């Protein structure tokens, strides 16, 4: 079974489930996210453990990872996004900016061959929030503009991690757990060169590239 989203106009103002306007202008509701074809992660526990070890996220940290065939990590970057009034548009721009720093786009391909996955560390519990919906919108749009397939959206909270829309999750790692050594998390994650290109901001805490 696969999950995804239905098209949503980038110019429309999203509404909350109670019918009132959302403070996040562009977001995807859970039903929209689960309505289309988001590819399932082959081994989400190893994926989350590997990203947690590489980037050591704390609340308000986003980790964008690009996967090649067989869910092999191609590139990843992490940054802190603290704007409480941001919507999917702002999140999209932040994700796209960091993708461009670590990976050439695939816009010349007719169909995407690489998949972007987003892990967001935040406060609260595992239940969907409007902030999650805005990140989902931003991930979808950033993938389109970079020639990537839109992949899973994962939250990391004190209670553990969860792949939204899939019902898969675990207690460790969590937002306050100590990262394991990278070699102890997964054989899927071979050591990658760490680099930042000229002009990279301090918000790009760690970058792993091909």
Rosetta silent file (secondary structure, phi, psi, omega in degrees, C-alpha in Angstrom):
SEQUENCE: XXXXXXXXXXXXXXXXXXXXXXXXXXXXXXXXXXXXXXXXXXXXXXXXXXXXXXXXXXXXXXXXXXXXXXXXXXXXXXXXXXXXXXXXXXXXXXXXXXXXXXXXXXXXXXXXXXXXXXXXXXXXXXXXXXXXXXXXXXXXXXXXXXXXXXXXXXXXXXXXXXXXXXXXXXXXXXXXXXXXXXXXXXXXXXXXXXXXXXXXXXXXXXXXXX
SCORE:     score description
SCORE:     0.000 S_00000001
   1 L     0.000  135.750 -178.792    0.000    0.000    0.000 S_00000001
   2 L  -116.739  163.462 -175.737    1.315    3.438   -0.917 S_00000001
   3 E  -134.233  158.440  178.654    0.530    6.898    0.347 S_00000001
   4 L  -174.513 -140.223 -174.595    0.722   10.410   -1.034 S_00000001
   5 L  -147.868  160.057  173.311   -1.241   13.567   -1.641 S_00000001
   6 L   -97.070  154.691 -179.460   -3.822   15.145   -3.884 S_00000001
   7 L   -58.371  143.857  178.990   -3.051   18.323   -5.873 S_00000001
   8 L  -138.020  130.730 -177.890   -3.442   21.547   -3.913 S_00000001
   9 L   -63.959  133.637 -179.266   -3.394   25.033   -5.387 S_00000001
  10 L   -73.099  -13.410 -177.439   -0.317   27.007   -4.345 S_00000001
  11 L  -100.438   -5.610 -177.237   -2.359   30.192   -4.205 S_00000001
  12 L   -84.944  151.146  176.765   -5.146   28.959   -1.977 S_00000001
  13 L   -92.007  120.099 -177.373   -5.303   29.647    1.746 S_00000001
  14 L   -67.916  152.306  179.038   -5.510   26.386    3.663 S_00000001
  15 E  -116.228  149.823  176.619   -8.271   25.878    6.206 S_00000001
  16 L   -76.341  170.971 -179.522   -8.138   24.058    9.508 S_00000001
  17 L   -66.752  -16.409  178.111  -10.279   21.016   10.190 S_00000001
  18 L   -91.051   -1.346  176.029  -12.687   23.298   12.086 S_00000001
  19 L    96.898   -6.027  179.307  -13.206   25.453    9.020 S_00000001
  20 L   -87.693  164.299  179.871  -11.194   28.479   10.147 S_00000001
  21 E   -68.465  144.347  179.201   -8.179   29.922    8.355 S_00000001
  22 L   -90.000  147.521  175.192   -4.824   28.325    9.078 S_00000001
  23 L   -75.542  -13.423  172.307   -1.805   30.355   10.152 S_00000001
  24 L   -98.322  114.977 -171.126    0.142   28.229    7.658 S_00000001
  25 L   -68.454  -32.586 -177.500   -0.924   29.476    4.239 S_00000001
  26 L  -130.751  116.794 -179.443   -0.001   26.413    2.180 S_00000001
  27 L  -151.677  164.986  174.910   -0.255   22.935    3.641 S_00000001
  28 L  -112.567  129.262  175.361   -1.395   19.397    2.893 S_00000001
  29 L   -73.859  158.733  178.880   -3.992   17.734    5.070 S_00000001
  30 H   -54.408  -40.268 -179.366   -3.379   14.103    6.135 S_00000001
  31 H   -63.937  -35.380  178.158   -6.049   12.857    3.717 S_00000001
  32 H   -69.340  -38.696 -179.264   -4.315   14.666    0.842 S_00000001
  33 H   -66.697  -31.446 -176.583   -0.946   13.214    1.807 S_00000001
  34 L   -95.574    9.677 -173.697   -2.321    9.660    1.852 S_00000001
  35 L   -93.700  -14.383 -175.880   -4.280    9.983   -1.398 S_00000001
  36 L  -125.588 -154.646 -167.136   -1.464    9.489   -3.960 S_00000001
  37 L  -108.545   68.593  172.634    1.740    7.520   -4.460 S_00000001
  38 E   -76.313  123.522 -178.576    4.458    8.329   -1.954 S_00000001
  39 L   -66.530  140.978  178.398    6.959    5.438   -2.165 S_00000001
  40 L   -74.230  142.874  173.005    7.419    3.382    0.992 S_00000001
  41 L   -72.574  138.207 -179.229   10.811    3.366    2.666 S_00000001
  42 L   -66.437  -43.218  179.050   12.466   -0.020    2.496 S_00000001
  43 L  -142.972   83.239 -174.884   13.795    0.167    6.050 S_00000001
  44 H   -62.407  -32.643 -179.334   12.594    3.315    7.844 S_00000001
  45 H   -62.640  -44.102  178.329   14.194    2.367   11.175 S_00000001
  46 H   -69.028  -36.807  178.502   17.660    2.243    9.643 S_00000001
  47 H   -62.045  -49.569 -179.017   16.983    5.387    7.636 S_00000001
  48 H   -64.433  -43.122  178.885   15.931    7.383   10.694 S_00000001
  49 H   -61.015  -41.636  179.423   18.795    6.003   12.798 S_00000001
  50 H   -65.945  -43.549  178.963   21.342    6.899   10.141 S_00000001
  51 H   -68.022  -36.953  177.922   20.070   10.438    9.676 S_00000001
  52 H   -63.475  -40.882  179.145   19.865   10.936   13.439 S_00000001
  53 H   -69.004  -37.536 -178.266   23.492    9.857   13.831 S_00000001
  54 H   -72.032  -43.465 -168.537   24.696   12.041   10.970 S_00000001
  55 H  -109.113  -12.931  177.136   22.852   15.245   11.776 S_00000001
  56 L    47.386   56.628 -174.217   22.030   15.028   15.520 S_00000001
  57 L   -68.986  145.156  171.817   18.764   16.972   15.115 S_00000001
  58 L  -118.356  167.617 -179.541   17.198   18.968   17.927 S_00000001
  59 L   -50.813  138.707 -176.115   13.687   20.485   17.881 S_00000001
  60 L    81.798   10.771  176.945   13.139   22.825   14.892 S_00000001
  61 E   -98.486  130.182  174.179   15.753   20.940   12.826 S_00000001
  62 E  -106.821  136.406  176.899   14.843   19.706    9.346 S_00000001
  63 E  -121.347  115.141  177.563   16.909   16.979    7.665 S_00000001
  64 E  -102.103  126.642 -178.103   16.446   16.582    3.918 S_00000001
  65 E  -126.364  140.561  178.282   17.868   13.361    2.455 S_00000001
  66 E  -112.329  128.853 -176.537   18.035   12.222   -1.159 S_00000001
  67 E  -111.583  140.585  173.245   17.904    8.508   -1.912 S_00000001
  68 L   -98.377 -157.200  178.862   19.031    6.653   -4.999 S_00000001
  69 H   -56.732  145.105  178.009   18.225    3.084   -6.033 S_00000001
  70 H    59.637   29.201  177.786   17.519    0.638   -3.205 S_00000001
  71 H    60.424   28.861  175.668   17.138    3.535   -0.769 S_00000001
  72 L   -77.522  134.883 -179.504   20.858    4.268   -0.800 S_00000001
  73 E   -69.430  127.081  178.813   21.696    7.695    0.619 S_00000001
  74 E  -102.313  -43.754 -179.790   22.978   10.062   -2.071 S_00000001
  75 E  -160.046  155.179  175.643   23.067   13.386   -0.215 S_00000001
  76 E  -155.141  155.708  178.512   21.645   15.007    2.911 S_00000001
  77 E  -150.971  150.367  177.515   21.600   18.360    4.669 S_00000001
  78 E  -130.024  150.915 -179.814   20.172   19.715    7.914 S_00000001
  79 E  -158.622  162.039 -179.568   19.166   23.192    8.998 S_00000001
  80 E  -102.766  131.333  179.635   17.125   24.946   11.665 S_00000001
  81 L  -123.728  106.359 -171.731   13.820   26.594   10.782 S_00000001
  82 L  -108.184    1.759 -177.267   12.402   28.627   13.668 S_00000001
  83 L   -71.723  117.918 -177.644    9.771   30.830   11.992 S_00000001
  84 L   -78.925  -17.635 -178.045    6.425   30.179   13.699 S_00000001
  85 L  -101.068    5.141 -176.507    4.476   31.997   10.987 S_00000001
  86 L   -67.480  152.882  173.193    6.066   30.221    8.032 S_00000001
  87 L  -122.165 -173.424 -176.579    3.944   28.343    5.541 S_00000001
  88 H   -57.673  -30.531  179.760    4.705   25.725    2.926 S_00000001
  89 H   -62.482  -47.419 -179.937    6.081   28.363    0.571 S_00000001
  90 H   -67.251  -40.800  177.913    8.819   29.377    3.000 S_00000001
  91 H   -63.503  -40.721  177.184    9.584   25.769    3.879 S_00000001
  92 H   -58.146  -46.050 -178.716    9.776   24.920    0.168 S_00000001
  93 H   -63.100  -39.032  178.856   12.294   27.687   -0.411 S_00000001
  94 H   -65.806  -45.513  179.297   14.455   26.537    2.510 S_00000001
  95 H   -62.257  -44.947 -178.566   14.431   22.911    1.340 S_00000001
  96 H   -63.552  -39.563  178.688   15.179   23.886   -2.246 S_00000001
  97 H   -59.631  -42.988 -178.569   18.072   26.105   -1.180 S_00000001
  98 H   -76.631  -32.936  174.500   19.751   23.243    0.696 S_00000001
  99 H   -61.503  -42.149 -178.605   19.062   20.704   -2.035 S_00000001
 100 H   -65.447  -25.241 -179.887   20.810   22.961   -4.537 S_00000001
 101 H   -77.140  -26.375 -172.920   23.885   23.112   -2.322 S_00000001
 102 H  -114.137   -9.031 -171.918   24.396   19.373   -2.115 S_00000001
 103 L  -154.282  127.920  173.157   22.926   17.899   -5.318 S_00000001
 104 L   -62.902  149.045 -179.003   22.576   18.869   -9.003 S_00000001
 105 L   -73.497  161.966  178.963   18.967   18.937  -10.170 S_00000001
 106 L  -115.120   31.643 -173.513   17.409   16.178  -12.291 S_00000001
 107 L   -67.830  -19.100 -179.779   15.054   18.402  -14.281 S_00000001
 108 L   -79.748  -12.651  179.009   16.275   17.055  -17.644 S_00000001
 109 L   -80.930  143.753  179.402   14.995   13.578  -16.849 S_00000001
 110 L   -69.708  -37.287  177.474   11.521   12.649  -18.006 S_00000001
 111 L  -130.741  143.922 -179.519   10.820   10.815  -14.769 S_00000001
 112 L   -64.127  143.127  177.042   12.562   11.226  -11.394 S_00000001
 113 L  -114.294  -11.674  178.947   15.131    8.585  -10.469 S_00000001
 114 L  -121.595  153.321 -173.346   15.968    9.891   -7.002 S_00000001
 115 E  -122.094  136.002  176.728   13.695   10.410   -4.015 S_00000001
 116 E  -101.299  133.525  178.611   13.762   13.107   -1.339 S_00000001
 117 E  -120.310  139.524 -179.935   12.825   12.234    2.242 S_00000001
 118 E  -119.061  127.127  171.942   12.267   14.794    4.996 S_00000001
 119 E  -111.345  125.031  179.937   12.802   14.219    8.715 S_00000001
 120 E  -121.480  123.852  179.492   11.600   17.033   10.966 S_00000001
 121 E   -94.758  124.922 -176.229   12.441   17.158   14.672 S_00000001
 122 L  -147.711  170.588  173.691    9.866   19.076   16.703 S_00000001
 123 L   -78.423  172.175  177.529    8.147   19.472   20.033 S_00000001
 124 L    92.333 -168.442 -179.374    4.794   17.847   20.778 S_00000001
 125 L  -105.002 -165.715 -172.849    3.576   14.322   20.121 S_00000001
 126 L   -80.915   -7.868 -176.959    3.253   12.191   17.010 S_00000001
 127 L   -69.041  146.422 -179.069   -0.111   13.584   15.917 S_00000001
 128 L   -59.913  140.558  176.140   -0.259   15.614   12.698 S_00000001
 129 L  -126.229  167.145  175.967   -0.036   19.379   13.065 S_00000001
 130 H   -62.089  -33.139  176.557   -0.478   22.273   10.652 S_00000001
 131 H   -61.297  -41.420  175.826    3.293   22.702   10.767 S_00000001
 132 H   -60.297  -44.670  179.822    3.637   19.145    9.473 S_00000001
 133 H   -60.256  -36.580  177.724    1.182   19.946    6.700 S_00000001
 134 H   -68.689  -39.087  176.251    3.235   22.973    5.685 S_00000001
 135 H   -64.980  -38.484  177.663    6.424   20.867    5.570 S_00000001
 136 H   -61.138  -45.612  177.985    4.617   18.292    3.428 S_00000001
 137 H   -60.235  -45.513 -179.168    3.577   20.995    0.983 S_00000001
 138 H   -63.462  -39.880  178.791    7.102   22.369    0.944 S_00000001
 139 H   -63.739  -46.608 -179.955    8.650   18.937    0.369 S_00000001
 140 H   -57.911  -47.019 -175.966    6.320   18.172   -2.520 S_00000001
 141 H   -70.408  -38.936  178.713    7.003   21.491   -4.241 S_00000001
 142 H   -63.083  -39.442  178.370   10.773   21.385   -3.668 S_00000001
 143 H   -62.749  -44.206  179.031   10.920   17.909   -5.194 S_00000001
 144 H   -59.185  -43.306 -176.199    9.029   19.086   -8.282 S_00000001
 145 H   -77.379  -14.246  178.775   11.371   22.042   -8.759 S_00000001
 146 H  -110.266    4.152  177.493   14.511   19.912   -8.295 S_00000001
 147 L    74.947   31.151 -177.473   13.436   16.973  -10.454 S_00000001
 148 L  -113.468  159.187  170.723   13.035   14.533   -7.559 S_00000001
 149 E   -82.048  136.828  178.798   10.363   12.066   -6.492 S_00000001
 150 E   -77.563  123.390 -178.264    8.552   13.148   -3.328 S_00000001
 151 E  -108.883 -157.427 -170.618    9.258   10.656   -0.570 S_00000001
 152 E   -68.816  152.181  171.149    8.325   10.090    3.053 S_00000001
 153 E  -114.073  123.472 -173.408    7.776   12.751    5.701 S_00000001
 154 E  -121.439  133.433  174.012    9.052   11.678    9.136 S_00000001
 155 E  -105.007  146.030  176.938    8.584   13.403   12.471 S_00000001
 156 E  -124.683  114.418 -178.332   10.974   13.034   15.395 S_00000001
 157 E  -127.661 -176.426  178.249    9.545   13.911   18.825 S_00000001
 158 L   -62.765  -28.417  179.687   10.191   12.986   22.452 S_00000001
 159 L   -79.895   -9.286 -179.621    8.013    9.927   21.962 S_00000001
 160 E   129.896 -152.432 -178.105   10.097    8.650   19.061 S_00000001
 161 E  -121.199  155.239  179.087    9.799    8.772   15.272 S_00000001
 162 E  -151.039  135.221  172.492    6.902    8.237   12.900 S_00000001
 163 E   -88.451  107.421 -175.754    6.468    8.076    9.136 S_00000001
 164 L   -64.944  134.848  179.818    3.296   10.092    8.659 S_00000001
 165 L    90.808  -11.859 -178.335    0.693    8.374    6.538 S_00000001
 166 L  -109.562  -21.874 -177.023    2.264    4.929    6.879 S_00000001
 167 L    74.855   16.812  177.985    1.623    4.051   10.502 S_00000001
 168 E  -108.131  137.897 -179.630    5.239    2.981   10.978 S_00000001
 169 E  -170.778 -175.776 -179.112    7.357    4.317   13.808 S_00000001
 170 E  -164.003  165.674 -178.775    9.463    3.536   16.849 S_00000001
 171 L   -81.467  -25.939  179.808   10.523    4.861   20.252 S_00000001
 172 L  -131.932  137.938    1.500   14.191    5.264   19.350 S_00000001
 173 L   -76.263  165.103  175.249   15.701    7.466   18.246 S_00000001
 174 L  -126.434  178.864 -177.538   13.725   10.326   19.748 S_00000001
 175 L   -68.436  -19.902  179.897   14.265   14.078   19.856 S_00000001
 176 L  -117.095   15.525  177.796   16.119   13.823   23.168 S_00000001
 177 L   -91.782  151.120  179.316   18.013   10.554   22.715 S_00000001
 178 L   -75.592  135.903  179.368   21.764   10.436   22.182 S_00000001
 179 L   -63.892  143.145  172.171   22.814    9.504   18.629 S_00000001
 180 L   -78.242  163.385  172.370   24.382    6.100   18.110 S_00000001
 181 L   -63.399  142.809 -173.598   27.691    5.730   16.370 S_00000001
 182 H   -56.309  -39.566 -179.196   27.073    5.824   12.637 S_00000001
 183 H   -67.227  -16.407 -178.697   28.435    2.321   12.105 S_00000001
 184 H   -90.438   -6.713 -172.875   25.948    0.926   14.623 S_00000001
 185 L   -92.326  -44.996 -175.108   22.827    2.203   12.874 S_00000001
 186 L  -169.265  141.736  172.984   22.752    0.655    9.423 S_00000001
 187 L   -74.307  -10.909 -179.957   24.848   -0.914    6.724 S_00000001
 188 L   -70.349  -20.414 -172.379   22.851    1.164    4.236 S_00000001
 189 L  -108.467   90.966  174.603   24.812    4.297    5.177 S_00000001
 190 L   -74.284  153.534  179.757   28.419    4.123    3.997 S_00000001
 191 L   -57.126  135.210 -179.963   30.695    6.985    5.129 S_00000001
 192 L  -120.195  152.087  179.341   30.191   10.072    2.974 S_00000001
 193 E   -68.518  138.416  179.752   32.408   13.115    2.489 S_00000001
 194 E  -100.507  124.532  179.027   31.407   16.109    4.591 S_00000001
 195 L  -155.215  156.733  169.003   31.508   19.446    2.828 S_00000001
 196 L  -130.082  138.979 -179.704   29.857   22.813    2.503 S_00000001
 197 L   -82.828  164.896 -176.784   30.113   24.907   -0.594 S_00000001
 198 L   -54.606  134.231  178.265   31.169   28.513   -0.561 S_00000001
 199 L    85.999    2.886  179.389   28.703   30.845    1.122 S_00000001
 200 L   -64.978  136.518 -176.709   26.860   28.132    3.018 S_00000001
 201 L   -80.325  166.951  177.209   25.182   29.581    6.099 S_00000001
 202 L   -65.764  -19.332  179.518   25.603   28.393    9.669 S_00000001
 203 L   -66.269  -24.463  175.715   22.068   27.018    9.457 S_00000001
 204 L   -81.587   89.760 -170.602   23.469   24.218    7.288 S_00000001
 205 L   -72.437  -42.337  179.466   24.793   22.295   10.251 S_00000001
 206 L  -144.579  141.302  179.337   25.947   19.174    8.455 S_00000001
 207 E  -132.502  126.695  175.094   26.102   18.234    4.802 S_00000001
 208 E  -118.645  124.312 -175.602   26.675   14.772    3.404 S_00000001
 209 E  -128.433  172.025 -178.432   27.110   14.501   -0.345 S_00000001
 210 L   -56.550    0.000    0.000   28.002   11.976   -2.962 S_00000001
